[in-house]
Amino acid sequence: MKFRLILNVLCAVSLFLMFICSVWCQESEETETQKKSRDAWGMFQLSDQDVLLPITSIEWGMPDRWSITSRYIHMFQKDRCNKTLLNNLCVTLSPGTAGGRFAIGYQGILTPPSMHAFALLSEARAVLLRTWGDPLATKPNHTFVGGELRITIVFINFGIGYYNQISDSRSDREQFYGLHIGFGI
């Protein structure tokens, strides 16, 4: 059952990526000269300060087990050349095999001046979490609100969160800590 669910998720992601690639490969007639775009595969440059990244990481964690993360980033600085610290608003959606998270928060990107190819990403964000299936550390079909702190070093990301149940009116609401580790940003 779990294998079939993981297989279905992987197939859906593969079909999604194949569709996106085929659409990007279509030629279109340019009606006017456009400025050079910095778009890369898997990234939609909505404006000079707004970016949509459909898949930025694959993670394992509590409570949602395997998940993928998509993110929208709004960059506050217009001039980002040679900046040591970039400040961003980040909105993420992380559907998983046993739960999903929607988050909004601050993202900082630290790039030391001597190491332009290296960046340290940190995030502090408010999270809405919904569980289903067979989650770790809690029961399925509950909704939680909480906060997460995340850091990414060389495409390995770590996150810790604290969640408080909001879907039950009883006084014995559940609270727990969650952990995530993944590959991506």
CSV table of C-alpha atoms in Angstrom, one decimal:
chain,number,residue,atom,x,y,z
A,1,MET,CA,0.0,0.0,0.0
A,2,LYS,CA,2.7,2.5,1.0
A,3,PHE,CA,4.9,1.4,-2.0
A,4,ARG,CA,1.9,2.0,-4.3
A,5,LEU,CA,1.3,5.5,-2.9
A,6,ILE,CA,5.0,6.4,-3.3
A,7,LEU,CA,5.0,5.0,-6.8
A,8,ASN,CA,1.9,7.1,-7.6
A,9,VAL,CA,3.5,10.3,-6.3
A,10,LEU,CA,6.7,9.7,-8.3
A,11,CYS,CA,4.7,9.0,-11.5
A,12,ALA,CA,2.7,12.2,-11.0
A,13,VAL,CA,5.8,14.2,-10.4
A,14,SER,CA,7.5,12.7,-13.5
A,15,LEU,CA,4.5,13.4,-15.7
A,16,PHE,CA,4.4,16.9,-14.4
A,17,LEU,CA,8.0,17.5,-15.2
A,18,MET,CA,7.7,16.0,-18.7
A,19,PHE,CA,4.8,18.3,-19.4
A,20,ILE,CA,6.7,21.3,-18.2
A,21,CYS,CA,9.7,20.4,-20.3
A,22,SER,CA,7.7,19.9,-23.5
A,23,VAL,CA,5.9,23.3,-23.0
A,24,TRP,CA,9.2,25.1,-22.4
A,25,CYS,CA,10.7,23.5,-25.6
A,26,GLN,CA,8.0,24.9,-27.8
A,27,GLU,CA,9.1,27.8,-30.1
A,28,SER,CA,7.2,31.0,-30.1
A,29,GLU,CA,7.4,34.1,-32.2
A,30,GLU,CA,8.9,37.1,-30.5
A,31,THR,CA,6.9,40.3,-31.2
A,32,GLU,CA,9.3,42.6,-29.5
A,33,THR,CA,12.8,42.5,-28.1
A,34,GLN,CA,12.8,41.2,-24.6
A,35,LYS,CA,15.6,41.6,-22.0
A,36,LYS,CA,17.7,38.5,-21.4
A,37,SER,CA,16.0,36.1,-19.0
A,38,ARG,CA,17.8,34.3,-16.2
A,39,ASP,CA,15.2,31.4,-16.3
A,40,ALA,CA,16.6,28.0,-15.7
A,41,TRP,CA,15.0,24.6,-16.0
A,42,GLY,CA,12.5,24.2,-13.1
A,43,MET,CA,12.2,27.9,-12.3
A,44,PHE,CA,9.7,30.5,-13.4
A,45,GLN,CA,10.9,34.0,-13.2
A,46,LEU,CA,7.6,35.9,-12.7
A,47,SER,CA,9.3,39.3,-12.4
A,48,ASP,CA,12.7,40.7,-11.5
A,49,GLN,CA,11.9,40.1,-7.8
A,50,ASP,CA,9.5,37.1,-7.9
A,51,VAL,CA,10.4,33.5,-8.6
A,52,LEU,CA,8.3,30.3,-8.6
A,53,LEU,CA,10.2,27.0,-8.0
A,54,PRO,CA,7.9,24.0,-8.6
A,55,ILE,CA,10.2,21.5,-6.9
A,56,THR,CA,13.0,22.7,-4.6
A,57,SER,CA,13.6,19.7,-2.3
A,58,ILE,CA,12.7,16.2,-1.4
A,59,GLU,CA,12.6,15.5,2.3
A,60,TRP,CA,12.0,12.8,5.0
A,61,GLY,CA,10.5,13.9,8.3
A,62,MET,CA,8.0,13.9,11.1
A,63,PRO,CA,5.1,13.8,10.7
A,64,ASP,CA,4.7,13.8,6.9
A,65,ARG,CA,7.3,11.2,6.0
A,66,TRP,CA,8.4,11.7,2.4
A,67,SER,CA,7.5,15.1,0.9
A,68,ILE,CA,8.4,17.5,-1.9
A,69,THR,CA,8.6,21.2,-1.5
A,70,SER,CA,7.5,23.9,-4.0
A,71,ARG,CA,8.2,27.5,-3.2
A,72,TYR,CA,7.4,31.1,-4.3
A,73,ILE,CA,10.1,33.7,-3.4
A,74,HIS,CA,9.8,37.4,-3.4
A,75,MET,CA,13.2,39.1,-3.2
A,76,PHE,CA,13.1,42.4,-1.3
A,77,GLN,CA,16.4,43.8,-2.8
A,78,LYS,CA,16.3,45.0,-6.4
A,79,ASP,CA,20.1,45.3,-6.7
A,80,ARG,CA,21.3,41.9,-5.6
A,81,CYS,CA,24.8,41.9,-7.2
A,82,ASN,CA,27.7,41.4,-4.7
A,83,LYS,CA,25.4,41.4,-1.7
A,84,THR,CA,26.4,39.3,1.2
A,85,LEU,CA,22.9,38.8,2.6
A,86,LEU,CA,19.7,38.7,0.6
A,87,ASN,CA,16.3,39.0,2.4
A,88,ASN,CA,13.3,37.3,0.9
A,89,LEU,CA,9.6,36.4,1.6
A,90,CYS,CA,9.1,32.7,1.0
A,91,VAL,CA,5.8,30.8,0.6
A,92,THR,CA,6.1,27.0,0.5
A,93,LEU,CA,3.8,24.1,-0.1
A,94,SER,CA,5.1,20.6,1.0
A,95,PRO,CA,2.7,17.8,0.2
A,96,GLY,CA,3.9,14.4,1.6
A,97,THR,CA,2.9,10.8,1.8
A,98,ALA,CA,1.4,11.3,5.4
A,99,GLY,CA,0.7,15.0,5.6
A,100,GLY,CA,1.2,18.4,4.0
A,101,ARG,CA,2.6,21.7,5.1
A,102,PHE,CA,1.8,25.3,3.9
A,103,ALA,CA,4.2,27.9,5.2
A,104,ILE,CA,5.0,31.6,4.9
A,105,GLY,CA,8.0,33.3,6.4
A,106,TYR,CA,11.4,34.9,6.1
A,107,GLN,CA,14.3,33.5,4.0
A,108,GLY,CA,17.9,34.7,4.3
A,109,ILE,CA,20.6,33.8,1.8
A,110,LEU,CA,24.1,34.4,3.1
A,111,THR,CA,26.9,34.3,0.5
A,112,PRO,CA,30.4,35.1,1.8
A,113,PRO,CA,32.3,37.5,-0.4
A,114,SER,CA,35.2,35.1,-0.8
A,115,MET,CA,32.9,32.1,-1.7
A,116,HIS,CA,30.5,33.2,-4.5
A,117,ALA,CA,29.6,29.5,-5.3
A,118,PHE,CA,28.5,28.8,-1.7
A,119,ALA,CA,25.3,30.0,0.0
A,120,LEU,CA,23.8,29.4,3.4
A,121,LEU,CA,20.0,29.5,3.4
A,122,SER,CA,18.0,30.0,6.5
A,123,GLU,CA,14.3,30.2,7.1
A,124,ALA,CA,11.9,31.1,9.9
A,125,ARG,CA,8.3,30.4,9.0
A,126,ALA,CA,4.8,30.0,10.3
A,127,VAL,CA,3.3,26.6,9.2
A,128,LEU,CA,-0.2,25.1,8.7
A,129,LEU,CA,0.1,21.3,8.9
A,130,ARG,CA,-2.5,18.7,8.0
A,131,THR,CA,-1.9,15.0,8.5
A,132,TRP,CA,-3.4,11.9,6.7
A,133,GLY,CA,-2.5,8.3,6.1
A,134,ASP,CA,0.1,7.0,8.6
A,135,PRO,CA,2.0,10.1,10.0
A,136,LEU,CA,4.9,9.8,12.4
A,137,ALA,CA,4.6,11.2,16.0
A,138,THR,CA,0.9,12.1,15.7
A,139,LYS,CA,-2.5,10.8,14.5
A,140,PRO,CA,-4.0,11.2,11.0
A,141,ASN,CA,-6.6,13.7,9.9
A,142,HIS,CA,-5.6,16.5,12.3
A,143,THR,CA,-4.7,20.1,11.6
A,144,PHE,CA,-1.9,21.9,13.4
A,145,VAL,CA,-0.4,25.3,13.4
A,146,GLY,CA,3.2,26.0,14.3
A,147,GLY,CA,6.6,27.4,13.5
A,148,GLU,CA,9.7,26.0,11.8
A,149,LEU,CA,13.4,26.9,11.6
A,150,ARG,CA,15.3,25.6,8.6
A,151,ILE,CA,18.8,25.8,7.3
A,152,THR,CA,20.3,24.6,4.0
A,153,ILE,CA,24.1,23.9,3.6
A,154,VAL,CA,25.3,22.7,0.2
A,155,PHE,CA,21.9,21.3,-0.8
A,156,ILE,CA,21.3,19.4,2.4
A,157,ASN,CA,18.5,20.9,4.4
A,158,PHE,CA,17.5,20.5,8.1
A,159,GLY,CA,14.4,21.7,9.8
A,160,ILE,CA,12.9,21.6,13.2
A,161,GLY,CA,9.3,22.6,14.0
A,162,TYR,CA,6.9,22.9,16.9
A,163,TYR,CA,3.2,22.2,16.1
A,164,ASN,CA,0.0,22.7,18.1
A,165,GLN,CA,-3.2,21.0,17.2
A,166,ILE,CA,-6.1,23.3,16.2
A,167,SER,CA,-8.6,20.8,14.7
A,168,ASP,CA,-10.1,19.5,18.0
A,169,SER,CA,-12.1,21.5,20.5
A,170,ARG,CA,-11.2,19.3,23.4
A,171,SER,CA,-8.7,20.7,26.0
A,172,ASP,CA,-6.3,17.8,25.5
A,173,ARG,CA,-4.9,19.0,22.1
A,174,GLU,CA,-1.8,17.4,20.9
A,175,GLN,CA,1.6,19.2,20.6
A,176,PHE,CA,4.8,17.8,19.2
A,177,TYR,CA,8.2,18.6,17.6
A,178,GLY,CA,8.8,17.7,14.0
A,179,LEU,CA,12.1,17.2,12.2
A,180,HIS,CA,12.9,17.2,8.5
A,181,ILE,CA,16.1,16.4,6.5
A,182,GLY,CA,16.3,16.5,2.8
A,183,PHE,CA,18.1,17.3,-0.4
A,184,GLY,CA,17.5,20.6,-2.2
A,185,ILE,CA,17.0,24.2,-0.9
